């Protein structure tokens, strides 16, 4: 696990805790590199695309020796045939302190292991604050009410993003009040989207 930096079915929670030592665990929640590249708020992202963001985030996290970083590959990644994929990018960057989050360890069910999540504008930005885990989003207007509470830290430029990663180990978990607000945001956000429409209109990876 340490040497190969790849996941296996035998990986347990204990492997994660052993690997982290006394450091905080940061999870990079990767996007499918060709999925909704610009998005609704594409012109307000720190990086021009998910590929550039991923490489920069991997490198910056690896420099911070106060954290242990895991890359979580998007569950829909396997449905795409594009190249290079996230795993290819991961393997191409020389890293000493960044590992793959195990495929057989559910991220949400093991949220207690995670201290901070990094994304551009993924659904984790809405989900993980509900568990008390702060999210750093390399974009603004991740969700309409994100500026009103401490669950999401939205970043406006590259310099600010890099500075945050340098000090990311100092970020504390979210308090109960902001967890409650996060859960309300979660409800209202998903309640206003396509999740409640006819299944024939659901988006697919095709």
PDB file of C-alpha atoms in Angstrom:
ATOM      1  CA  UNK A   1       0.000   0.000   0.000  1.00  0.00           C
ATOM      2  CA  UNK A   2       2.760   2.448   0.953  1.00  0.00           C
ATOM      3  CA  UNK A   3       5.040   1.616  -1.934  1.00  0.00           C
ATOM      4  CA  UNK A   4       2.567   1.179  -4.757  1.00  0.00           C
ATOM      5  CA  UNK A   5       0.197   3.982  -3.721  1.00  0.00           C
ATOM      6  CA  UNK A   6      -2.719   1.973  -5.093  1.00  0.00           C
ATOM      7  CA  UNK A   7      -5.744   0.584  -3.316  1.00  0.00           C
ATOM      8  CA  UNK A   8      -6.515  -3.065  -2.670  1.00  0.00           C
ATOM      9  CA  UNK A   9      -9.477  -5.017  -1.337  1.00  0.00           C
ATOM     10  CA  UNK A  10      -7.541  -5.797   1.855  1.00  0.00           C
ATOM     11  CA  UNK A  11      -7.176  -2.181   2.848  1.00  0.00           C
ATOM     12  CA  UNK A  12      -8.786  -1.383   6.200  1.00  0.00           C
ATOM     13  CA  UNK A  13      -9.456   1.719   8.221  1.00  0.00           C
ATOM     14  CA  UNK A  14      -6.434   0.808  10.296  1.00  0.00           C
ATOM     15  CA  UNK A  15      -4.216   1.207   7.238  1.00  0.00           C
ATOM     16  CA  UNK A  16      -5.416   4.782   6.860  1.00  0.00           C
ATOM     17  CA  UNK A  17      -4.858   5.660  10.506  1.00  0.00           C
ATOM     18  CA  UNK A  18      -1.452   3.984  10.528  1.00  0.00           C
ATOM     19  CA  UNK A  19      -0.397   5.898   7.434  1.00  0.00           C
ATOM     20  CA  UNK A  20      -1.515   9.249   8.804  1.00  0.00           C
ATOM     21  CA  UNK A  21       0.366   9.056  12.093  1.00  0.00           C
ATOM     22  CA  UNK A  22      -0.252  12.328  13.931  1.00  0.00           C
ATOM     23  CA  UNK A  23      -0.991  14.314  10.782  1.00  0.00           C
ATOM     24  CA  UNK A  24      -4.368  15.443   9.481  1.00  0.00           C
ATOM     25  CA  UNK A  25      -6.008  13.619   6.584  1.00  0.00           C
ATOM     26  CA  UNK A  26      -6.844  15.655   3.503  1.00  0.00           C
ATOM     27  CA  UNK A  27      -8.912  14.158   0.692  1.00  0.00           C
ATOM     28  CA  UNK A  28      -8.705  15.458  -2.865  1.00  0.00           C
ATOM     29  CA  UNK A  29     -12.080  14.617  -4.368  1.00  0.00           C
ATOM     30  CA  UNK A  30     -11.244  14.266  -8.051  1.00  0.00           C
ATOM     31  CA  UNK A  31     -13.619  15.187 -10.840  1.00  0.00           C
ATOM     32  CA  UNK A  32     -13.945  13.213 -14.056  1.00  0.00           C
ATOM     33  CA  UNK A  33     -11.613  15.310 -16.170  1.00  0.00           C
ATOM     34  CA  UNK A  34     -14.026  15.651 -19.099  1.00  0.00           C
ATOM     35  CA  UNK A  35     -17.268  15.916 -17.160  1.00  0.00           C
ATOM     36  CA  UNK A  36     -18.939  19.340 -17.087  1.00  0.00           C
ATOM     37  CA  UNK A  37     -15.574  21.082 -17.390  1.00  0.00           C
ATOM     38  CA  UNK A  38     -16.903  24.621 -17.290  1.00  0.00           C
ATOM     39  CA  UNK A  39     -20.027  23.923 -15.266  1.00  0.00           C
ATOM     40  CA  UNK A  40     -22.607  26.478 -14.250  1.00  0.00           C
ATOM     41  CA  UNK A  41     -19.967  28.706 -12.740  1.00  0.00           C
ATOM     42  CA  UNK A  42     -17.045  27.699 -14.975  1.00  0.00           C
ATOM     43  CA  UNK A  43     -15.779  31.232 -15.472  1.00  0.00           C
ATOM     44  CA  UNK A  44     -15.426  31.615 -11.719  1.00  0.00           C
ATOM     45  CA  UNK A  45     -13.061  28.709 -11.060  1.00  0.00           C
ATOM     46  CA  UNK A  46      -9.441  29.140  -9.972  1.00  0.00           C
ATOM     47  CA  UNK A  47      -8.054  26.853 -12.677  1.00  0.00           C
ATOM     48  CA  UNK A  48      -9.082  26.643 -16.311  1.00  0.00           C
ATOM     49  CA  UNK A  49      -9.940  22.922 -16.132  1.00  0.00           C
ATOM     50  CA  UNK A  50     -10.022  19.928 -13.793  1.00  0.00           C
ATOM     51  CA  UNK A  51      -6.757  18.534 -15.210  1.00  0.00           C
ATOM     52  CA  UNK A  52      -4.760  21.631 -14.281  1.00  0.00           C
ATOM     53  CA  UNK A  53      -6.446  21.811 -10.874  1.00  0.00           C
ATOM     54  CA  UNK A  54      -5.667  18.157 -10.132  1.00  0.00           C
ATOM     55  CA  UNK A  55      -1.965  18.406 -10.953  1.00  0.00           C
ATOM     56  CA  UNK A  56      -1.523  21.631  -8.993  1.00  0.00           C
ATOM     57  CA  UNK A  57      -3.435  20.282  -5.995  1.00  0.00           C
ATOM     58  CA  UNK A  58      -1.437  17.036  -5.906  1.00  0.00           C
ATOM     59  CA  UNK A  59       1.853  18.946  -5.983  1.00  0.00           C
ATOM     60  CA  UNK A  60       0.846  21.509  -3.373  1.00  0.00           C
ATOM     61  CA  UNK A  61      -0.518  18.909  -0.957  1.00  0.00           C
ATOM     62  CA  UNK A  62       2.618  16.809  -1.310  1.00  0.00           C
ATOM     63  CA  UNK A  63       4.702  19.792  -0.154  1.00  0.00           C
ATOM     64  CA  UNK A  64       2.821  20.097   3.139  1.00  0.00           C
ATOM     65  CA  UNK A  65       4.512  17.664   5.526  1.00  0.00           C
ATOM     66  CA  UNK A  66       1.900  18.292   8.220  1.00  0.00           C
ATOM     67  CA  UNK A  67      -0.776  16.386   6.311  1.00  0.00           C
ATOM     68  CA  UNK A  68      -1.364  13.007   4.753  1.00  0.00           C
ATOM     69  CA  UNK A  69      -3.284  13.375   1.518  1.00  0.00           C
ATOM     70  CA  UNK A  70      -5.506  10.882  -0.255  1.00  0.00           C
ATOM     71  CA  UNK A  71      -6.853  11.150  -3.782  1.00  0.00           C
ATOM     72  CA  UNK A  72     -10.421   9.888  -4.170  1.00  0.00           C
ATOM     73  CA  UNK A  73     -11.219   8.950  -7.751  1.00  0.00           C
ATOM     74  CA  UNK A  74     -14.733   9.824  -8.881  1.00  0.00           C
ATOM     75  CA  UNK A  75     -17.010   6.732  -8.932  1.00  0.00           C
ATOM     76  CA  UNK A  76     -18.120   7.503 -12.499  1.00  0.00           C
ATOM     77  CA  UNK A  77     -14.548   7.616 -13.803  1.00  0.00           C
ATOM     78  CA  UNK A  78     -14.654   3.979 -14.874  1.00  0.00           C
ATOM     79  CA  UNK A  79     -17.546   4.727 -17.234  1.00  0.00           C
ATOM     80  CA  UNK A  80     -15.419   7.021 -19.396  1.00  0.00           C
ATOM     81  CA  UNK A  81     -12.865   6.037 -22.047  1.00  0.00           C
ATOM     82  CA  UNK A  82     -10.870   9.273 -22.258  1.00  0.00           C
ATOM     83  CA  UNK A  83      -7.111   9.437 -21.692  1.00  0.00           C
ATOM     84  CA  UNK A  84      -5.313  10.356 -19.562  1.00  0.00           C
ATOM     85  CA  UNK A  85      -7.596   9.450 -16.692  1.00  0.00           C
ATOM     86  CA  UNK A  86      -7.205  10.629 -13.108  1.00  0.00           C
ATOM     87  CA  UNK A  87      -5.180   7.532 -12.186  1.00  0.00           C
ATOM     88  CA  UNK A  88      -2.792   8.263 -15.071  1.00  0.00           C
ATOM     89  CA  UNK A  89      -2.301  11.821 -13.862  1.00  0.00           C
ATOM     90  CA  UNK A  90      -1.729  10.554 -10.335  1.00  0.00           C
ATOM     91  CA  UNK A  91       0.958   8.117 -11.462  1.00  0.00           C
ATOM     92  CA  UNK A  92       2.683  10.742 -13.615  1.00  0.00           C
ATOM     93  CA  UNK A  93       3.321  13.182 -10.755  1.00  0.00           C
ATOM     94  CA  UNK A  94       6.263  12.364  -8.424  1.00  0.00           C
ATOM     95  CA  UNK A  95       4.657  12.194  -4.965  1.00  0.00           C
ATOM     96  CA  UNK A  96       5.885  11.133  -1.532  1.00  0.00           C
ATOM     97  CA  UNK A  97       2.948  11.936   0.695  1.00  0.00           C
ATOM     98  CA  UNK A  98      -0.149  11.512  -1.476  1.00  0.00           C
ATOM     99  CA  UNK A  99      -1.953   8.181  -1.703  1.00  0.00           C
ATOM    100  CA  UNK A 100      -5.047   6.741  -3.334  1.00  0.00           C
ATOM    101  CA  UNK A 101      -8.124   6.446  -1.174  1.00  0.00           C
ATOM    102  CA  UNK A 102      -9.015   2.724  -1.181  1.00  0.00           C
ATOM    103  CA  UNK A 103     -11.857   1.714  -3.481  1.00  0.00           C
ATOM    104  CA  UNK A 104     -13.256  -0.605  -0.817  1.00  0.00           C
ATOM    105  CA  UNK A 105     -13.507   2.090   1.852  1.00  0.00           C
ATOM    106  CA  UNK A 106     -16.637   4.222   1.491  1.00  0.00           C
ATOM    107  CA  UNK A 107     -15.707   7.890   1.785  1.00  0.00           C
ATOM    108  CA  UNK A 108     -18.916   9.091   3.418  1.00  0.00           C
ATOM    109  CA  UNK A 109     -19.192   6.205   5.852  1.00  0.00           C
ATOM    110  CA  UNK A 110     -15.634   6.915   6.988  1.00  0.00           C
ATOM    111  CA  UNK A 111     -15.972  10.688   7.175  1.00  0.00           C
ATOM    112  CA  UNK A 112     -14.629  10.640  10.737  1.00  0.00           C
ATOM    113  CA  UNK A 113     -11.170   9.894   9.329  1.00  0.00           C
ATOM    114  CA  UNK A 114     -11.176  13.029   7.174  1.00  0.00           C
ATOM    115  CA  UNK A 115     -10.180  16.512   8.310  1.00  0.00           C
ATOM    116  CA  UNK A 116     -10.602  18.555   5.105  1.00  0.00           C
ATOM    117  CA  UNK A 117     -11.846  17.875   1.569  1.00  0.00           C
ATOM    118  CA  UNK A 118     -10.575  19.629  -1.566  1.00  0.00           C
ATOM    119  CA  UNK A 119     -12.698  20.027  -4.708  1.00  0.00           C
ATOM    120  CA  UNK A 120     -13.474  22.478  -7.495  1.00  0.00           C
ATOM    121  CA  UNK A 121     -17.255  22.368  -7.271  1.00  0.00           C
ATOM    122  CA  UNK A 122     -18.178  18.761  -6.600  1.00  0.00           C
ATOM    123  CA  UNK A 123     -21.112  17.440  -4.602  1.00  0.00           C
ATOM    124  CA  UNK A 124     -18.739  16.815  -1.678  1.00  0.00           C
ATOM    125  CA  UNK A 125     -18.870  20.579  -1.080  1.00  0.00           C
ATOM    126  CA  UNK A 126     -22.505  20.179  -0.087  1.00  0.00           C
ATOM    127  CA  UNK A 127     -22.256  16.759   1.547  1.00  0.00           C
ATOM    128  CA  UNK A 128     -19.204  16.764   3.811  1.00  0.00           C
ATOM    129  CA  UNK A 129     -19.945  19.904   5.843  1.00  0.00           C
ATOM    130  CA  UNK A 130     -22.986  17.933   7.064  1.00  0.00           C
ATOM    131  CA  UNK A 131     -20.489  15.581   8.732  1.00  0.00           C
ATOM    132  CA  UNK A 132     -18.509  18.454  10.215  1.00  0.00           C
ATOM    133  CA  UNK A 133     -15.772  18.226   7.582  1.00  0.00           C
ATOM    134  CA  UNK A 134     -14.822  21.585   6.008  1.00  0.00           C
ATOM    135  CA  UNK A 135     -14.431  21.791   2.238  1.00  0.00           C
ATOM    136  CA  UNK A 136     -12.038  23.964   0.229  1.00  0.00           C
ATOM    137  CA  UNK A 137     -13.568  24.750  -3.178  1.00  0.00           C
ATOM    138  CA  UNK A 138     -11.355  26.112  -5.950  1.00  0.00           C
ATOM    139  CA  UNK A 139     -14.276  28.168  -7.219  1.00  0.00           C
ATOM    140  CA  UNK A 140     -16.903  30.598  -5.999  1.00  0.00           C
ATOM    141  CA  UNK A 141     -20.689  30.221  -5.865  1.00  0.00           C
ATOM    142  CA  UNK A 142     -20.314  26.500  -5.224  1.00  0.00           C
ATOM    143  CA  UNK A 143     -23.811  26.587  -3.811  1.00  0.00           C
ATOM    144  CA  UNK A 144     -26.027  29.692  -3.536  1.00  0.00           C
ATOM    145  CA  UNK A 145     -25.752  30.093   0.243  1.00  0.00           C
ATOM    146  CA  UNK A 146     -22.148  29.002   0.722  1.00  0.00           C
ATOM    147  CA  UNK A 147     -20.981  32.484   1.725  1.00  0.00           C
ATOM    148  CA  UNK A 148     -23.265  32.551   4.782  1.00  0.00           C
ATOM    149  CA  UNK A 149     -21.596  29.847   6.870  1.00  0.00           C
ATOM    150  CA  UNK A 150     -18.239  28.207   7.508  1.00  0.00           C
ATOM    151  CA  UNK A 151     -18.821  24.838   5.869  1.00  0.00           C
ATOM    152  CA  UNK A 152     -17.246  25.793   2.558  1.00  0.00           C
ATOM    153  CA  UNK A 153     -14.182  27.950   1.967  1.00  0.00           C
ATOM    154  CA  UNK A 154     -14.449  29.304  -1.568  1.00  0.00           C
ATOM    155  CA  UNK A 155     -11.252  30.444  -3.249  1.00  0.00           C
ATOM    156  CA  UNK A 156     -10.990  33.224  -5.818  1.00  0.00           C
ATOM    157  CA  UNK A 157      -7.428  32.921  -7.159  1.00  0.00           C
ATOM    158  CA  UNK A 158      -4.436  30.612  -7.390  1.00  0.00           C
ATOM    159  CA  UNK A 159      -2.339  32.471  -4.823  1.00  0.00           C
ATOM    160  CA  UNK A 160      -5.047  32.191  -2.188  1.00  0.00           C
ATOM    161  CA  UNK A 161      -5.566  28.509  -2.986  1.00  0.00           C
ATOM    162  CA  UNK A 162      -1.886  27.666  -2.580  1.00  0.00           C
ATOM    163  CA  UNK A 163      -1.688  29.627   0.692  1.00  0.00           C
ATOM    164  CA  UNK A 164      -4.677  27.719   2.073  1.00  0.00           C
ATOM    165  CA  UNK A 165      -3.081  24.351   1.266  1.00  0.00           C
ATOM    166  CA  UNK A 166       0.136  25.470   2.982  1.00  0.00           C
ATOM    167  CA  UNK A 167      -1.872  26.060   6.184  1.00  0.00           C
ATOM    168  CA  UNK A 168      -4.607  23.491   5.668  1.00  0.00           C
ATOM    169  CA  UNK A 169      -3.499  21.507   8.722  1.00  0.00           C
ATOM    170  CA  UNK A 170      -4.622  24.425  10.911  1.00  0.00           C
ATOM    171  CA  UNK A 171      -8.247  24.249   9.730  1.00  0.00           C
ATOM    172  CA  UNK A 172     -10.603  22.921  12.396  1.00  0.00           C
ATOM    173  CA  UNK A 173     -13.730  20.806  12.048  1.00  0.00           C
ATOM    174  CA  UNK A 174     -17.102  22.536  11.657  1.00  0.00           C
ATOM    175  CA  UNK A 175     -19.101  23.325  14.800  1.00  0.00           C
ATOM    176  CA  UNK A 176     -22.624  22.029  15.383  1.00  0.00           C
ATOM    177  CA  UNK A 177     -24.337  25.265  14.333  1.00  0.00           C
ATOM    178  CA  UNK A 178     -22.673  25.218  10.931  1.00  0.00           C
ATOM    179  CA  UNK A 179     -23.318  21.493  10.580  1.00  0.00           C
ATOM    180  CA  UNK A 180     -27.014  22.226  11.062  1.00  0.00           C
ATOM    181  CA  UNK A 181     -26.883  24.968   8.417  1.00  0.00           C
ATOM    182  CA  UNK A 182     -25.032  22.585   6.102  1.00  0.00           C
ATOM    183  CA  UNK A 183     -27.794  20.019   6.416  1.00  0.00           C
ATOM    184  CA  UNK A 184     -30.402  22.628   5.545  1.00  0.00           C
ATOM    185  CA  UNK A 185     -28.330  23.661   2.527  1.00  0.00           C
ATOM    186  CA  UNK A 186     -28.087  20.034   1.475  1.00  0.00           C
ATOM    187  CA  UNK A 187     -31.843  19.596   1.647  1.00  0.00           C
ATOM    188  CA  UNK A 188     -32.718  22.769  -0.229  1.00  0.00           C
ATOM    189  CA  UNK A 189     -29.986  22.338  -2.856  1.00  0.00           C
ATOM    190  CA  UNK A 190     -30.880  18.799  -3.845  1.00  0.00           C
ATOM    191  CA  UNK A 191     -34.578  19.432  -3.452  1.00  0.00           C
ATOM    192  CA  UNK A 192     -34.359  22.055  -6.191  1.00  0.00           C
ATOM    193  CA  UNK A 193     -32.456  19.923  -8.721  1.00  0.00           C
ATOM    194  CA  UNK A 194     -33.172  17.116 -11.168  1.00  0.00           C
ATOM    195  CA  UNK A 195     -33.110  14.433  -8.449  1.00  0.00           C
ATOM    196  CA  UNK A 196     -36.877  14.619  -8.066  1.00  0.00           C
ATOM    197  CA  UNK A 197     -37.789  14.474 -11.764  1.00  0.00           C
ATOM    198  CA  UNK A 198     -38.596  11.451 -13.891  1.00  0.00           C
ATOM    199  CA  UNK A 199     -35.692   8.974 -13.972  1.00  0.00           C
ATOM    200  CA  UNK A 200     -35.635   9.002 -17.764  1.00  0.00           C
ATOM    201  CA  UNK A 201     -34.145  12.501 -17.549  1.00  0.00           C
ATOM    202  CA  UNK A 202     -31.310  11.529 -15.213  1.00  0.00           C
ATOM    203  CA  UNK A 203     -27.839  12.384 -16.607  1.00  0.00           C
ATOM    204  CA  UNK A 204     -25.593   9.484 -17.611  1.00  0.00           C
ATOM    205  CA  UNK A 205     -21.923   9.037 -18.398  1.00  0.00           C
ATOM    206  CA  UNK A 206     -22.653   8.463 -22.105  1.00  0.00           C
TER     207      UNK A 206
END
